[in-house]
Coordinates of C-alpha atoms in Angstrom, one line a residue:
X1 CA 22.9 -45.7 128.5
X2 CA 26.4 -46.7 129.7
X3 CA 27.2 -48.7 126.5
X4 CA 27.3 -45.6 124.6
X5 CA 30.4 -44.7 126.3
X6 CA 32.3 -47.1 124.1
X7 CA 31.2 -45.2 120.9
X8 CA 33.9 -43.0 119.5
X9 CA 32.9 -39.7 118.5
X10 CA 31.9 -39.2 114.7
X11 CA 35.2 -37.5 113.7
X12 CA 37.2 -40.3 115.0
X13 CA 35.3 -42.9 113.2
X14 CA 35.8 -40.8 110.1
X15 CA 39.3 -40.9 110.5
X16 CA 39.3 -44.7 111.1
X17 CA 37.6 -45.0 107.6
X18 CA 40.2 -42.9 106.1
X19 CA 43.0 -45.0 107.1
X20 CA 41.3 -47.9 105.6
X21 CA 40.7 -46.1 102.1
X22 CA 44.1 -44.4 102.1
X23 CA 46.2 -46.9 103.8
X24 CA 48.2 -44.2 105.7
X25 CA 47.6 -42.6 108.6
X26 CA 49.3 -39.4 107.5
X27 CA 47.5 -39.5 104.4
X28 CA 44.0 -39.9 106.5
X29 CA 45.0 -37.0 108.7
X30 CA 45.6 -34.9 105.6
X31 CA 42.2 -35.7 104.2
X32 CA 40.4 -34.7 107.6
X33 CA 42.7 -31.5 107.5
X34 CA 44.5 -32.5 111.0
X35 CA 48.1 -33.4 112.0
X36 CA 49.5 -36.6 111.9
X37 CA 50.3 -36.4 115.7
X38 CA 46.7 -35.4 116.3
X39 CA 45.5 -38.4 114.2
X40 CA 47.7 -40.7 116.1
X41 CA 46.5 -39.5 119.3
X42 CA 43.0 -40.0 118.2
X43 CA 43.4 -43.5 117.2
X44 CA 45.1 -44.2 120.4
X45 CA 42.0 -42.7 122.4
X46 CA 39.6 -44.9 120.1
X47 CA 41.6 -48.0 120.9
X48 CA 41.5 -47.1 124.7
X49 CA 38.0 -46.3 124.6
X50 CA 36.7 -49.6 122.9
X51 CA 39.4 -51.9 124.4
X52 CA 40.9 -53.3 121.5
X53 CA 43.7 -52.5 118.9
X54 CA 42.4 -50.7 115.3
X55 CA 45.2 -49.8 113.5
X56 CA 48.6 -51.6 112.7
X57 CA 51.3 -49.4 111.9
X58 CA 54.4 -50.1 109.9
X59 CA 57.0 -48.7 107.6
X60 CA 55.0 -49.4 104.7
X61 CA 51.8 -47.4 105.9
X62 CA 48.9 -48.3 108.0
X63 CA 46.0 -51.1 108.0
X64 CA 43.0 -51.7 110.0
X65 CA 43.4 -54.7 112.5
X66 CA 40.6 -57.5 112.0
X67 CA 39.0 -55.6 115.0
X68 CA 39.2 -52.4 113.4
X69 CA 38.0 -53.4 110.1
X70 CA 34.8 -54.7 111.9
X71 CA 34.3 -51.4 113.6
X72 CA 34.8 -49.5 110.2
X73 CA 32.1 -51.6 108.7
X74 CA 29.8 -50.7 111.3
X75 CA 31.0 -47.1 111.2
X76 CA 30.1 -46.8 107.5
X77 CA 26.3 -46.6 107.7
X78 CA 26.4 -44.8 111.1
X79 CA 28.2 -41.9 109.5
X80 CA 25.7 -42.0 106.7
X81 CA 22.8 -41.7 109.1
X82 CA 24.5 -38.8 111.0
X83 CA 25.0 -37.1 107.7
X84 CA 21.5 -37.4 106.9
X85 CA 20.8 -35.9 110.7
X86 CA 23.4 -33.2 110.0
X87 CA 21.7 -32.3 106.4
X88 CA 18.0 -32.4 108.1
X89 CA 19.5 -30.0 111.0
X90 CA 20.8 -27.6 108.3
X91 CA 17.5 -27.5 106.5
X92 CA 15.7 -26.6 109.7
X93 CA 18.1 -23.9 110.4
X94 CA 17.9 -22.4 106.8
X95 CA 14.1 -22.4 107.2
X96 CA 14.5 -20.7 110.4
X97 CA 16.9 -18.0 108.9
X98 CA 14.5 -17.7 105.7
X99 CA 11.7 -16.1 108.1
X100 CA 11.9 -13.0 110.4
X101 CA 9.1 -11.4 112.8
X102 CA 9.7 -7.7 113.6
X103 CA 7.5 -5.7 115.7
X104 CA 8.3 -1.9 116.0
X105 CA 6.3 1.2 117.3
X106 CA 4.4 3.5 115.1
X107 CA 7.3 6.0 114.7
X108 CA 10.1 3.6 114.0
X109 CA 7.9 1.6 111.6
X110 CA 6.7 4.5 109.7
X111 CA 10.0 6.7 109.4
X112 CA 12.9 4.4 110.2
X113 CA 12.4 0.7 109.6
X114 CA 11.5 0.5 105.7
X115 CA 14.8 1.6 104.3
X116 CA 16.2 -0.9 106.9
X117 CA 14.1 -3.6 105.7
X118 CA 14.9 -2.7 102.0
X119 CA 18.7 -3.2 102.8
X120 CA 17.9 -6.4 104.5
X121 CA 16.0 -7.9 101.5
X122 CA 18.9 -7.0 99.1
X123 CA 21.3 -8.7 101.4
X124 CA 18.7 -11.7 102.4
X125 CA 16.6 -12.0 99.0
X126 CA 15.1 -15.1 100.4
X127 CA 14.1 -14.0 103.7
X128 CA 10.3 -14.0 104.3
X129 CA 9.6 -10.7 106.8
X130 CA 6.4 -10.4 108.8
X131 CA 6.0 -6.9 110.5
X132 CA 3.6 -5.9 112.8
X133 CA 3.2 -2.3 114.0
X134 CA 2.2 -1.9 117.8
X135 CA 2.8 0.9 120.7
X136 CA 6.0 0.3 122.2
X137 CA 4.2 -1.8 125.3
X138 CA 3.0 -4.2 122.9
X139 CA 5.9 -4.3 120.8
X140 CA 7.9 -5.2 124.0
X141 CA 5.4 -8.0 124.9
X142 CA 5.4 -9.7 121.6
X143 CA 9.3 -9.7 121.7
X144 CA 9.0 -11.4 125.6
X145 CA 6.5 -14.1 124.2
X146 CA 8.3 -14.9 121.5
X147 CA 5.7 -13.7 118.7
X148 CA 8.6 -11.5 117.3
X149 CA 12.4 -12.4 117.0
X150 CA 13.3 -8.3 117.2
X151 CA 11.4 -5.3 118.4
X152 CA 12.0 -1.9 118.2
X153 CA 10.4 0.8 121.0
X154 CA 10.2 4.3 121.6
X155 CA 9.6 4.0 125.4
X156 CA 11.4 5.8 128.5
X157 CA 12.5 2.4 130.0
X158 CA 13.3 -1.2 128.7
X159 CA 11.1 -3.7 130.2
X160 CA 12.4 -6.5 132.4
X161 CA 13.3 -9.7 130.4
X162 CA 14.9 -7.6 127.4
X163 CA 18.4 -6.6 126.3
X164 CA 18.5 -3.5 124.5
X165 CA 20.9 -1.3 122.1
X166 CA 20.0 2.2 121.4
X167 CA 19.7 2.4 117.5
X168 CA 18.7 6.3 117.1
X169 CA 17.7 9.1 118.9
X170 CA 14.5 11.3 118.6
X171 CA 13.1 14.7 119.9
X172 CA 9.5 15.0 120.5
X173 CA 8.2 18.5 119.9
X174 CA 4.9 20.3 120.8
X175 CA 2.6 21.2 117.5
X176 CA -0.5 23.0 117.2
X177 CA -2.4 24.3 114.1
X178 CA -1.2 27.6 112.7
X179 CA -4.2 29.7 114.2
X180 CA -3.7 28.4 117.7
X181 CA -3.1 30.9 120.1
X182 CA 0.5 29.2 121.1
X183 CA 1.4 29.8 117.6
X184 CA 1.1 33.3 117.6
X185 CA 2.9 34.2 121.1
X186 CA 6.5 35.2 121.3
X187 CA 7.2 33.8 124.8
X188 CA 8.0 30.2 125.0
X189 CA 5.3 28.2 126.5
X190 CA 6.4 27.0 129.7
X191 CA 6.8 23.4 131.2
X192 CA 3.8 24.3 133.9
X193 CA 1.5 25.5 131.1
X194 CA 2.4 22.4 129.1
X195 CA 1.4 20.1 132.2
X196 CA -1.9 21.9 132.6
X197 CA -2.9 21.9 129.3
X198 CA -5.1 18.7 127.9
X199 CA -3.3 17.5 124.9
X200 CA -4.1 15.4 122.0
X201 CA -2.4 11.9 122.9
X202 CA -1.5 8.7 121.9
X203 CA -3.0 5.8 124.0
X204 CA -1.5 4.4 127.2
X205 CA 1.5 2.5 126.6
X206 CA 2.7 4.4 123.5
X207 CA 6.4 5.7 123.8
X208 CA 5.6 9.2 123.4
X209 CA 3.3 9.1 126.2
X210 CA 5.6 7.6 128.2
X211 CA 8.5 10.2 127.6
X212 CA 6.1 12.9 128.0
X213 CA 4.9 11.7 131.2
X214 CA 8.7 11.4 132.5
X215 CA 9.3 14.8 131.1
X216 CA 6.2 16.5 133.1
X217 CA 6.5 14.6 136.2
X218 CA 8.1 17.2 138.3
X219 CA 5.1 19.9 136.9
X220 CA 2.3 17.7 138.1
X221 CA 1.4 16.5 134.5
X222 CA 0.6 15.7 131.8
X223 CA -3.2 16.7 132.1
X224 CA -5.9 14.3 131.0
X225 CA -5.7 14.3 127.4
X226 CA -8.4 16.1 125.5
X227 CA -8.3 13.2 122.7
X228 CA -6.6 9.8 123.1
X229 CA -6.2 8.3 119.7
X230 CA -4.3 5.0 118.5
X231 CA -2.2 6.2 115.8
X232 CA 0.4 8.7 114.9
X233 CA -2.0 10.0 111.5
X234 CA -4.8 10.4 114.1
X235 CA -3.3 12.4 116.4
X236 CA -1.5 14.7 113.4
X237 CA -5.0 14.9 111.7
X238 CA -6.9 16.0 114.8
X239 CA -4.1 18.5 115.5
X240 CA -4.2 19.8 112.0
X241 CA -7.7 20.4 112.3
X242 CA -7.7 22.6 115.2
X243 CA -8.5 20.4 118.0
X244 CA -5.7 21.4 120.1
X245 CA -1.9 21.0 120.6
X246 CA -0.2 17.8 120.7
X247 CA 3.4 16.3 121.2
X248 CA 4.8 14.1 118.5
X249 CA 7.8 12.9 116.9
X250 CA 9.5 15.4 115.0
X251 CA 10.2 12.5 112.5
X252 CA 6.5 12.5 112.1
X253 CA 5.7 16.4 111.8
X254 CA 8.9 18.0 109.7
X255 CA 7.0 17.6 106.5
X256 CA 3.8 19.3 107.7
X257 CA 5.8 22.0 109.2
X258 CA 7.5 22.9 106.2
X259 CA 4.3 22.9 104.5
X260 CA 2.8 25.1 107.4
X261 CA 0.0 22.7 108.1
X262 CA 1.1 22.5 111.3
X263 CA 3.4 25.4 113.7
X264 CA 5.9 24.2 116.0
X265 CA 6.0 25.5 119.5
X266 CA 9.1 26.5 121.6
X267 CA 9.0 25.0 125.1
X268 CA 11.2 26.2 128.0
X269 CA 12.9 23.6 130.2
X270 CA 11.5 20.4 129.2
X271 CA 13.7 17.8 127.8
X272 CA 11.8 15.8 125.1
X273 CA 14.6 13.7 123.8
X274 CA 14.3 10.0 123.5
X275 CA 16.3 7.0 122.5
X276 CA 14.7 4.4 120.2
X277 CA 15.9 1.0 120.8
X278 CA 16.0 -2.5 119.5
X279 CA 15.1 -5.0 121.9
X280 CA 15.3 -9.0 122.2
X281 CA 15.0 -11.5 124.9
X282 CA 17.6 -11.4 127.7
X283 CA 20.4 -13.9 127.2
X284 CA 19.8 -14.5 123.6
X285 CA 22.2 -13.4 120.8
X286 CA 20.4 -12.4 117.7
X287 CA 21.5 -14.4 115.0
X288 CA 20.2 -14.6 111.1
X289 CA 18.1 -12.0 109.7
X290 CA 17.1 -10.7 113.0
X291 CA 20.8 -10.2 113.7
X292 CA 21.4 -8.6 110.3
X293 CA 18.6 -6.3 110.8
X294 CA 20.1 -4.8 114.2
X295 CA 23.4 -4.6 112.4
X296 CA 21.8 -2.4 109.8
X297 CA 19.8 -0.4 112.0
X298 CA 23.0 0.4 113.8
X299 CA 24.7 1.5 110.7
X300 CA 25.6 5.3 110.3
X301 CA 22.7 6.6 108.2

């Protein structure tokens, strides 16, 4: 391996070939986009590294020494192989940059992510996008294990091993069927009442459930769910049917509230706001389509 120390870097070898072709150190420097003084310093460094003179300089120009001509002859095929290697690496990068694996929690996947992906396809039409919809815990795990390049979660905290940035805020609301007693009362539902009431809830690991547990922790709740369902649509359908109250994202119920399929219930002294975050492995810099998607998500709407 120590013999490799006598091999000049690729840029220096390119300079040597350019001197042979142009017959001038200044013209060779111009061809490579460097100054003549930088070219001279690079030639001197090559000569010191190899241990022989490579370029003869005169008022009429520059030419290679016999040793320089030999090195240039050997360098030609070497640079061709290096160019082939560089092209191969570029093709690998291009294939990587044409694929994007995204994971997102249900609310973000249903109500925020679709327009972001439309913009990404417009800006990167050749990108193949694979989206998996999970609860926040599973989405975070997929990013940690490398199954997804970027994730979007709703949880109250960011799991260890992930960097995160807030891309939006959301508000959870209590909803019931219009004929539920809470929909007819004038006084707000108290935090204690909400904590003592069995609610229709998403499964363990959902961001909505995490935020609700944090909001009601001081009140000993939430109570064991009356129903535990695996999707926002299922929770909504059960609530509309009168199975009981639920806590859901305002994004997911706004149309149902306007259409009076659901009633939004006022709750006193409970903070149900939450941050929606993009996450990626700690220490990594998002590049390619993943970085572009993050930039799109952070644009003002």
